[in-house]
PDB file of C-alpha atoms in Angstrom:
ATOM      1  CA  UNK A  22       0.000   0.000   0.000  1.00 70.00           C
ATOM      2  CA  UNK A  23       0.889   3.193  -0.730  1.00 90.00           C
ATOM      3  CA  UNK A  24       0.279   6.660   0.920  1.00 96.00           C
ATOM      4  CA  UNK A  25      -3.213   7.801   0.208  1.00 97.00           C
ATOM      5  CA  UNK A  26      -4.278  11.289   0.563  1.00 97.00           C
ATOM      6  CA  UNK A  27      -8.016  12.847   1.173  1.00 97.00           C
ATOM      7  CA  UNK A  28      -9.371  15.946   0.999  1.00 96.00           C
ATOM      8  CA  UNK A  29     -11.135  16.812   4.325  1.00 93.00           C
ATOM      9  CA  UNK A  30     -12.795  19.192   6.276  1.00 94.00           C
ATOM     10  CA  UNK A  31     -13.428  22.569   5.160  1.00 92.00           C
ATOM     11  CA  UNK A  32     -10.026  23.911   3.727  1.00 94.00           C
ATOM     12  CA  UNK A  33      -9.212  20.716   2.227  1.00 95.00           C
ATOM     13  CA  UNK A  34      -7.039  19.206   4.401  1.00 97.00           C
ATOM     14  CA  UNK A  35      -4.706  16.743   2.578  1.00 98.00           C
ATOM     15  CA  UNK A  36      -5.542  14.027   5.860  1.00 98.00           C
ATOM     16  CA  UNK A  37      -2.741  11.239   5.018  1.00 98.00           C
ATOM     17  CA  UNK A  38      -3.112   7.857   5.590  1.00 98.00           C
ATOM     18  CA  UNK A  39      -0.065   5.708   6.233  1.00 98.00           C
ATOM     19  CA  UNK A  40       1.151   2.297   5.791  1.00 97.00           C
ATOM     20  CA  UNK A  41       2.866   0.491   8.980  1.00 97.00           C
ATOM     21  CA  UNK A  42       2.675  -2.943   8.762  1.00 96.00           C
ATOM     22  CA  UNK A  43      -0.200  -5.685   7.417  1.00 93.00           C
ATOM     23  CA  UNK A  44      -3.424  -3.877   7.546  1.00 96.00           C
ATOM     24  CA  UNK A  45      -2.346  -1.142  10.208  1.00 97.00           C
ATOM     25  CA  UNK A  46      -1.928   2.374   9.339  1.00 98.00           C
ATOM     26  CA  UNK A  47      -1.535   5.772  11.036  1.00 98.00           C
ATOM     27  CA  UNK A  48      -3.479   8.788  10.375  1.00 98.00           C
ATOM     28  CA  UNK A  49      -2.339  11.911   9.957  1.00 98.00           C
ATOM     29  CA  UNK A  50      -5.141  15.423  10.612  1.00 98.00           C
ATOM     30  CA  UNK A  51      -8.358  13.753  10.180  1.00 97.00           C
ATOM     31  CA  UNK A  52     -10.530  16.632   9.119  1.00 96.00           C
ATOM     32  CA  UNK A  53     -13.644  15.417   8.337  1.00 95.00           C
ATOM     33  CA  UNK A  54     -16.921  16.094  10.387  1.00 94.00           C
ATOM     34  CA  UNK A  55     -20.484  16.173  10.458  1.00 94.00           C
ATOM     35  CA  UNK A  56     -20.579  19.752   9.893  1.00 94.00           C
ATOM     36  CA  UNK A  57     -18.626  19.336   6.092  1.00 93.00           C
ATOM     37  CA  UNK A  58     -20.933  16.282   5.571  1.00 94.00           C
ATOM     38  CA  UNK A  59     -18.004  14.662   5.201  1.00 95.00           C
ATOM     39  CA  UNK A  60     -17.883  12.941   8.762  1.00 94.00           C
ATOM     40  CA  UNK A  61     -17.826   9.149   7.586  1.00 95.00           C
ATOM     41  CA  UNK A  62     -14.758   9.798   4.301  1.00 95.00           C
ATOM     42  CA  UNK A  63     -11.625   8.304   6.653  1.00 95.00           C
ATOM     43  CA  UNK A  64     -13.840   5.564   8.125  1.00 95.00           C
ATOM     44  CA  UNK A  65     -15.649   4.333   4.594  1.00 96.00           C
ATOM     45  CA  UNK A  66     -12.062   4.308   3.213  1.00 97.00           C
ATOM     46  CA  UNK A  67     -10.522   2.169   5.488  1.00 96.00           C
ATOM     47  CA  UNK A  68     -13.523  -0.375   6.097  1.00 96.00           C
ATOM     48  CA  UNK A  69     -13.448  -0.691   1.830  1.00 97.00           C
ATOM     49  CA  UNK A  70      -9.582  -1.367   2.152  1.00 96.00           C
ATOM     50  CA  UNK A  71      -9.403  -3.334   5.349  1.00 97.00           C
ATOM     51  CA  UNK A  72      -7.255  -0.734   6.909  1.00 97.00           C
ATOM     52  CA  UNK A  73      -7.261  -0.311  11.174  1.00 96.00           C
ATOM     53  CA  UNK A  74      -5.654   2.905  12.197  1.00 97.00           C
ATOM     54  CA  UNK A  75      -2.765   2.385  15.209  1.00 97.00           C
ATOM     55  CA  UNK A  76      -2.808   6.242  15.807  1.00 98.00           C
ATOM     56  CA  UNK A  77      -4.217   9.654  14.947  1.00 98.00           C
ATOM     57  CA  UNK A  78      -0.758  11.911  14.555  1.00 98.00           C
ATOM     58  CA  UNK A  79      -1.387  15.870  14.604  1.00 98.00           C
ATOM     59  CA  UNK A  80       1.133  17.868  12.567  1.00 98.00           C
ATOM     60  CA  UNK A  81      -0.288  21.142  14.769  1.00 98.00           C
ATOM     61  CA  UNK A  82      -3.546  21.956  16.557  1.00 98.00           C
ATOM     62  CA  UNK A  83      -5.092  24.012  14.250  1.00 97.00           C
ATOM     63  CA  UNK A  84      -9.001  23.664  13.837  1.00 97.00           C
ATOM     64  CA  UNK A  85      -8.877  22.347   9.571  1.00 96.00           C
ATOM     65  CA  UNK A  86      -6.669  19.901  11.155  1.00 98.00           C
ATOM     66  CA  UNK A  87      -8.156  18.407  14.377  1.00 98.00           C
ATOM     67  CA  UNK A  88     -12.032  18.320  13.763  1.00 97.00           C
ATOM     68  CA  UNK A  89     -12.086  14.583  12.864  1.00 97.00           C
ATOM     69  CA  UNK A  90     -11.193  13.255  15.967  1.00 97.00           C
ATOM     70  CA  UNK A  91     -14.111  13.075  18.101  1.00 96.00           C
ATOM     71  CA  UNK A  92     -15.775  10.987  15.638  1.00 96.00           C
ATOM     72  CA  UNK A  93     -12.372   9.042  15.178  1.00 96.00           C
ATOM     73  CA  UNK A  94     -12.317   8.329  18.588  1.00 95.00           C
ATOM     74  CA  UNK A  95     -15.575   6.947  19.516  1.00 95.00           C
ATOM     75  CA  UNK A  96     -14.791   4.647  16.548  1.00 96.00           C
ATOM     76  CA  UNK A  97     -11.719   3.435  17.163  1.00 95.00           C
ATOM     77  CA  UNK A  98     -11.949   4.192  21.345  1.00 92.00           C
ATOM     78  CA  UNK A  99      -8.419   2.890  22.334  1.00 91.00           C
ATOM     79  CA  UNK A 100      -6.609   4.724  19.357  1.00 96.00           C
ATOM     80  CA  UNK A 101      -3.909   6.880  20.378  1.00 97.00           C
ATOM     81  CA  UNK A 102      -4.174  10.742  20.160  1.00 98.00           C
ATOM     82  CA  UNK A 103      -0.245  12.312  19.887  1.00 98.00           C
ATOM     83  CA  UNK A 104       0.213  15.915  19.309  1.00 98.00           C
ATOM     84  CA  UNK A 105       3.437  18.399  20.669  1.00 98.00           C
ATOM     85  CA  UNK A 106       3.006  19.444  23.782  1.00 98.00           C
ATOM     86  CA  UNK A 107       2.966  22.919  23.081  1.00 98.00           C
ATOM     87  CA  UNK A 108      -0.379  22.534  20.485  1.00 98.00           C
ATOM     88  CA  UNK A 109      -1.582  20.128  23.203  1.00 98.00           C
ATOM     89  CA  UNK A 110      -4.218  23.257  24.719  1.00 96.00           C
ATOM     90  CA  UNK A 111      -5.991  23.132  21.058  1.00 97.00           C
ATOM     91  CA  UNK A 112      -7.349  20.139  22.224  1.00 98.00           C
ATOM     92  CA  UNK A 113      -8.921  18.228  24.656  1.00 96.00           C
ATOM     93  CA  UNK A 114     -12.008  19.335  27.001  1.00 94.00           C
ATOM     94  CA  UNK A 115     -10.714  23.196  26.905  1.00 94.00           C
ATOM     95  CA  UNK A 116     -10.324  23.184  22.905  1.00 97.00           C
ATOM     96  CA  UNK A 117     -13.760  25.498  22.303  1.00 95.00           C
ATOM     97  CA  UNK A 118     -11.760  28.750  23.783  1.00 95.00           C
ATOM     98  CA  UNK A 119      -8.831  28.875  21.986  1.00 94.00           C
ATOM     99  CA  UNK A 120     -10.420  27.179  18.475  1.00 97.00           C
ATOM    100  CA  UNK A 121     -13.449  30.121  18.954  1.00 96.00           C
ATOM    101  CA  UNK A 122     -10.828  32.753  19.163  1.00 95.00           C
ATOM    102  CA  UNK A 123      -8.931  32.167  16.086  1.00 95.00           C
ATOM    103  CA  UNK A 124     -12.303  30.966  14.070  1.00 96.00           C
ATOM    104  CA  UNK A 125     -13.583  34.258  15.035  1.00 96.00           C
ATOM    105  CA  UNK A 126     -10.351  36.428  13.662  1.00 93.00           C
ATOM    106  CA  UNK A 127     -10.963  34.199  10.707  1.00 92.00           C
ATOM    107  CA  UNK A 128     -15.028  35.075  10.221  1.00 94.00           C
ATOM    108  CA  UNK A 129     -15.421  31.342  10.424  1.00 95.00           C
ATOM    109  CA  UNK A 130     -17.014  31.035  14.253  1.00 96.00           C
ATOM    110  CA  UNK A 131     -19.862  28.448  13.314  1.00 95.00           C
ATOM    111  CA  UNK A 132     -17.199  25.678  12.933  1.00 96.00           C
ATOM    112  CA  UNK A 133     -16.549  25.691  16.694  1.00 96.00           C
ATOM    113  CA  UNK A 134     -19.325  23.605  17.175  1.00 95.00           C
ATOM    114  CA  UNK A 135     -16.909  20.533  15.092  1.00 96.00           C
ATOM    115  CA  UNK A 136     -13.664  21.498  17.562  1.00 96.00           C
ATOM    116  CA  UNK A 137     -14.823  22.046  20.964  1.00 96.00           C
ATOM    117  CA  UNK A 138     -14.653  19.614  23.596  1.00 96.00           C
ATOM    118  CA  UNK A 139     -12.126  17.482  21.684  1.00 97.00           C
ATOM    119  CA  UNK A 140     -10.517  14.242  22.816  1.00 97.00           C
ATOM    120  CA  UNK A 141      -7.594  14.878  24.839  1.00 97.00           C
ATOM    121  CA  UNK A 142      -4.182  13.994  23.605  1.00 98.00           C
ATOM    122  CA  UNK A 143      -2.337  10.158  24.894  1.00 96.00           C
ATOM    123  CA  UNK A 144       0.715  10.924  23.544  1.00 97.00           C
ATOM    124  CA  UNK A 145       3.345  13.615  22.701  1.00 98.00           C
ATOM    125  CA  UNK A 146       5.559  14.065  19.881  1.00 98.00           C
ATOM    126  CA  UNK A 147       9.123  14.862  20.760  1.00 98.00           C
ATOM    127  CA  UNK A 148      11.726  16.652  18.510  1.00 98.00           C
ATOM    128  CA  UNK A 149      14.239  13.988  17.409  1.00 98.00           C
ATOM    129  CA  UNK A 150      12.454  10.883  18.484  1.00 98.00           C
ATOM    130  CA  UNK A 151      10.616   8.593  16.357  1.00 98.00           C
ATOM    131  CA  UNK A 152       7.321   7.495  16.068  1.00 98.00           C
ATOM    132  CA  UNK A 153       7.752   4.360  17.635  1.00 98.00           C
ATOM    133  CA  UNK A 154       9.763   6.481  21.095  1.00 97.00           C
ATOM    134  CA  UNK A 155       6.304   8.642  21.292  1.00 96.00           C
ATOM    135  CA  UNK A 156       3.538   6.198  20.426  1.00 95.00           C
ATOM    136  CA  UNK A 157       3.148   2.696  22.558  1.00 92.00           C
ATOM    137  CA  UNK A 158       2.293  -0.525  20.901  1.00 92.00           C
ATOM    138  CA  UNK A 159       3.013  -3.717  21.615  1.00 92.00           C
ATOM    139  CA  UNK A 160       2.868  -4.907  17.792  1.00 95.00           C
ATOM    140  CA  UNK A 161       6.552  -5.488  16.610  1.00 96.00           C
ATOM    141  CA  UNK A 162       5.917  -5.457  13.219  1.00 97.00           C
ATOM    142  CA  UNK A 163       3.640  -1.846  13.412  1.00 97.00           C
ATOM    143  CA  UNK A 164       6.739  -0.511  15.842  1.00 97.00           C
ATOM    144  CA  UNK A 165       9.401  -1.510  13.308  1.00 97.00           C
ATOM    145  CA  UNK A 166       7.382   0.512  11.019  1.00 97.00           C
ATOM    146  CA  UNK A 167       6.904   3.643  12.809  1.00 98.00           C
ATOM    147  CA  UNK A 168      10.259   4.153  14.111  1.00 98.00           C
ATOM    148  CA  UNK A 169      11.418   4.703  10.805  1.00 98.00           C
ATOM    149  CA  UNK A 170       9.690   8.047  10.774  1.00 98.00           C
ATOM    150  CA  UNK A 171      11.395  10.987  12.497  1.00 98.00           C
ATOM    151  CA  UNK A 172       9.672  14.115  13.902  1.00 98.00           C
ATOM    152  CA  UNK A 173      11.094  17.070  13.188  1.00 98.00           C
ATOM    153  CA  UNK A 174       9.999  20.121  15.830  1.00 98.00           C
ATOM    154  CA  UNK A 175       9.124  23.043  13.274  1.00 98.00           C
ATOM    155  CA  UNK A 176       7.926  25.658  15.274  1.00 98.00           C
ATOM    156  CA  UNK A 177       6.191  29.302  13.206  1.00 98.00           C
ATOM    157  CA  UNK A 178       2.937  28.561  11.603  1.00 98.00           C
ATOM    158  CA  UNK A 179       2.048  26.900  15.880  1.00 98.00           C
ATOM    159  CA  UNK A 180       4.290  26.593  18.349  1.00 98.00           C
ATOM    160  CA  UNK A 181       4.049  23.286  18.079  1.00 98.00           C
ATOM    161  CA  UNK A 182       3.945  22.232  15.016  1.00 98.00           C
ATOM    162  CA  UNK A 183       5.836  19.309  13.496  1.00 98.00           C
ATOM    163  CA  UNK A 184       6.842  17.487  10.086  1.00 98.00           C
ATOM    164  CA  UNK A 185       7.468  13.770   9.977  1.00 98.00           C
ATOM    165  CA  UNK A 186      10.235  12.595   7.777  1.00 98.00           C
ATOM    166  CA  UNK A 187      11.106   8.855   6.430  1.00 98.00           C
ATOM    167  CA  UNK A 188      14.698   9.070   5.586  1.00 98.00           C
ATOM    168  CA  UNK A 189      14.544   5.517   4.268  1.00 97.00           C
ATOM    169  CA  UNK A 190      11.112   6.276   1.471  1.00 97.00           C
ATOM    170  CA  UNK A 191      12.776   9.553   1.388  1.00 98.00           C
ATOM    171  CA  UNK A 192       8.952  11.169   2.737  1.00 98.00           C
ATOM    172  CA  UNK A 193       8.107  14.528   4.394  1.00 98.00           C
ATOM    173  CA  UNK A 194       4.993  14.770   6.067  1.00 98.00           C
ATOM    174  CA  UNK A 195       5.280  18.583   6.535  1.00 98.00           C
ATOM    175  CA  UNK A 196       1.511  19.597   7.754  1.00 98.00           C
ATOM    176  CA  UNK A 197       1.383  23.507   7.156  1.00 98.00           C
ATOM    177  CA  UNK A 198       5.078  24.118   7.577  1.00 98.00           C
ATOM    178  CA  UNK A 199       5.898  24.146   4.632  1.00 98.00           C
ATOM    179  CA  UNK A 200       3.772  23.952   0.927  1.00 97.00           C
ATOM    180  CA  UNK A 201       5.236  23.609  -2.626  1.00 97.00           C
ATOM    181  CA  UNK A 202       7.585  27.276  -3.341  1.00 94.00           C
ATOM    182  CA  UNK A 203       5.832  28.793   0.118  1.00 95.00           C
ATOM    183  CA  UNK A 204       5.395  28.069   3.551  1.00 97.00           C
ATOM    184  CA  UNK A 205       2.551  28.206   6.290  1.00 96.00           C
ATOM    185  CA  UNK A 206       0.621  31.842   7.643  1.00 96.00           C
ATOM    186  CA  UNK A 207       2.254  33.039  11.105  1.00 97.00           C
ATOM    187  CA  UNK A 208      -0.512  35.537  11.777  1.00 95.00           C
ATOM    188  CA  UNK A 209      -2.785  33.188  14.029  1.00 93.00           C
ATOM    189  CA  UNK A 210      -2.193  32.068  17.651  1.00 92.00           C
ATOM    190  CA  UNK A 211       1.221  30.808  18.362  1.00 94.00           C
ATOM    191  CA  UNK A 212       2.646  32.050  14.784  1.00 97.00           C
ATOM    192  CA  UNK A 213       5.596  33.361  14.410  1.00 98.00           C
ATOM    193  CA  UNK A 214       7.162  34.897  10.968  1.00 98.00           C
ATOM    194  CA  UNK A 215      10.786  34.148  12.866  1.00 98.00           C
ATOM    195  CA  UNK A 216      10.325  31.019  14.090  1.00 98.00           C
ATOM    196  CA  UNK A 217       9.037  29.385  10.737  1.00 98.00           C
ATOM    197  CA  UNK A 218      11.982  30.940   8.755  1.00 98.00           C
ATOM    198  CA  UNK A 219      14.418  29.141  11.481  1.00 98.00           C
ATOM    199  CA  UNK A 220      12.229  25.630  10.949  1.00 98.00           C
ATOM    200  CA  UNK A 221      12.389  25.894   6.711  1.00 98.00           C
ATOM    201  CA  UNK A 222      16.216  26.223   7.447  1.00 97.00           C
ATOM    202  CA  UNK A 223      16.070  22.855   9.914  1.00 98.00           C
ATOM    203  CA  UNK A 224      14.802  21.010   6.842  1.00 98.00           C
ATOM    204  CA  UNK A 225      16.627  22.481   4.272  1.00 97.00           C
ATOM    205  CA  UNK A 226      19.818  21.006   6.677  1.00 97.00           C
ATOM    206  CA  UNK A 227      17.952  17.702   7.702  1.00 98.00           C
ATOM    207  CA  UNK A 228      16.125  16.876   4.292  1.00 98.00           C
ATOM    208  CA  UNK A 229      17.709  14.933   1.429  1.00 98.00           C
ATOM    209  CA  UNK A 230      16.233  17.160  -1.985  1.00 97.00           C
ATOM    210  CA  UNK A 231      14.748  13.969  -3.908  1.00 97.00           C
ATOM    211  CA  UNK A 232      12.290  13.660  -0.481  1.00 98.00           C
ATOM    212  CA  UNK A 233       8.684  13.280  -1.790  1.00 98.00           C
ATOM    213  CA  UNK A 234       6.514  16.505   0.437  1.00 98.00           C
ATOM    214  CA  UNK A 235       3.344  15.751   1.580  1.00 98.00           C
ATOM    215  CA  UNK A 236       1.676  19.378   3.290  1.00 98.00           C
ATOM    216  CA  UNK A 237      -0.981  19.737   5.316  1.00 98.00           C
ATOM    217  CA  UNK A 238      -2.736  21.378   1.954  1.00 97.00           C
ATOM    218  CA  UNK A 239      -3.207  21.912  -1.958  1.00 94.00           C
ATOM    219  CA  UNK A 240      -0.575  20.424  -4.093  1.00 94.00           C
ATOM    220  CA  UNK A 241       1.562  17.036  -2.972  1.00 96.00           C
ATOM    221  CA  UNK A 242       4.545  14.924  -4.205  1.00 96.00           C
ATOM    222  CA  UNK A 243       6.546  17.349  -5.054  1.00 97.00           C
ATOM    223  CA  UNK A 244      10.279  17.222  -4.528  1.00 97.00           C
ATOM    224  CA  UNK A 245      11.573  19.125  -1.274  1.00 97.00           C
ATOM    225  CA  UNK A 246      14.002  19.985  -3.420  1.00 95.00           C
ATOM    226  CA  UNK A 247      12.108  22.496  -5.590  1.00 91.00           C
ATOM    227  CA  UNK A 248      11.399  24.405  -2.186  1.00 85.00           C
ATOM    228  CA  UNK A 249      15.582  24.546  -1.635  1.00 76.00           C
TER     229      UNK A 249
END
């Protein structure tokens, strides 16, 4: 199986679903919800291909990126929840209060209802780790699998925001870090023009060029090198 992309949730997110190991996958910013009418995508796809998701992985807290997981979780109740620590506030029971604020700069307010009162996070993602270091299972094969994939702290468009690279499938996951020839907005909570400029020159040092990019939106596969 290959990574599959869909478009979720009401800016599109490109939601990523990726192979581990035998039918297991993990799922990267489910977007979908009730209030797109697009609530059931993630779960229709992976019933049709057999597919059962070992963890919900959240490039950054942002509301286009988070709104699937209450309906996630009450289908899949033990799956884990990992976010950074410092996005972990844009979730969980408090989520409605800082989701409503930036909704509201945005003129978007009615989609609080799809990000308040969100599951709280089981996990944390750790600069430098893997996968496998921040997410428990006791499936050998699905561990081998994740630890292969590296997360990269890449603080500006939240403060904790994160990309996920496979040095081995040469794959960026890069959420809304960085896009193809641009890079995330820094104007919203926990943005910061600085900070992002300091995480495009991480990758650019961490990142081999012929690394397929994956962003949290529009256009994917492109080579990271077209960026550098």
């Amino acid at each position: 199986m290959e990574i599959k992309l869909l478009q979720t949730g009401p800016l599109g997110v490109n939601t990523v679903i990726v192979p581990l190991a035998n039918n297991k996958v993990f799922l990267v910013d489910p977007a979908s919800s009730a209030y797109c009418d697009d609530e059931h995508v993630l779960f229709r796809y992976m019933a049709q291909k057999n597919l059962e998701p070992a963890a919900i992985v959240l490039t950054h807290g942002h509301f286009d990126h988070v709104a699937g997981l209450p309906f996630l979780s009450k289908t899949y109740p033990n799956i884990p929840v990992v976010i950074h620590r410092q996005d972990a506030e844009m979730i969980g029971a408090d989520s409605g209060r800082l989701q409503g604020m930036m909704l509201r700069q945005m003129g978007f307010y009615d989609f609080v209802q799809a990000v308040t009162n969100l599951p709280e996070p089981t996990a944390f993602l750790e600069d430098g780790k893997t996968l496998s270091d921040c997410i428990f299972t006791d499936d050998v094969d699905v561990r081998t699998a994740l630890s292969q994939w590296k997360v990269l702290h890449t603080p500006g468009h939240t403060r904790g925001s994160c990309c996920f690279y496979n040095e081995s499938k040469k794959v960026l996951i890069s959420g809304d870090t960085l896009f193809y020839q641009s890079w995330g907005r820094t104007d919203l909570y926990g943005g910061s023009e600085s900070e992002i400029q300091q995480s495009l020159q991480k990758l650019a040092e961490t990142v081999a060029k012929d690394t397929r990019v994956y962003p949290g939106h529009e256009y994917s596969g492109f080579l990271f090198g077209d960026n550098f």
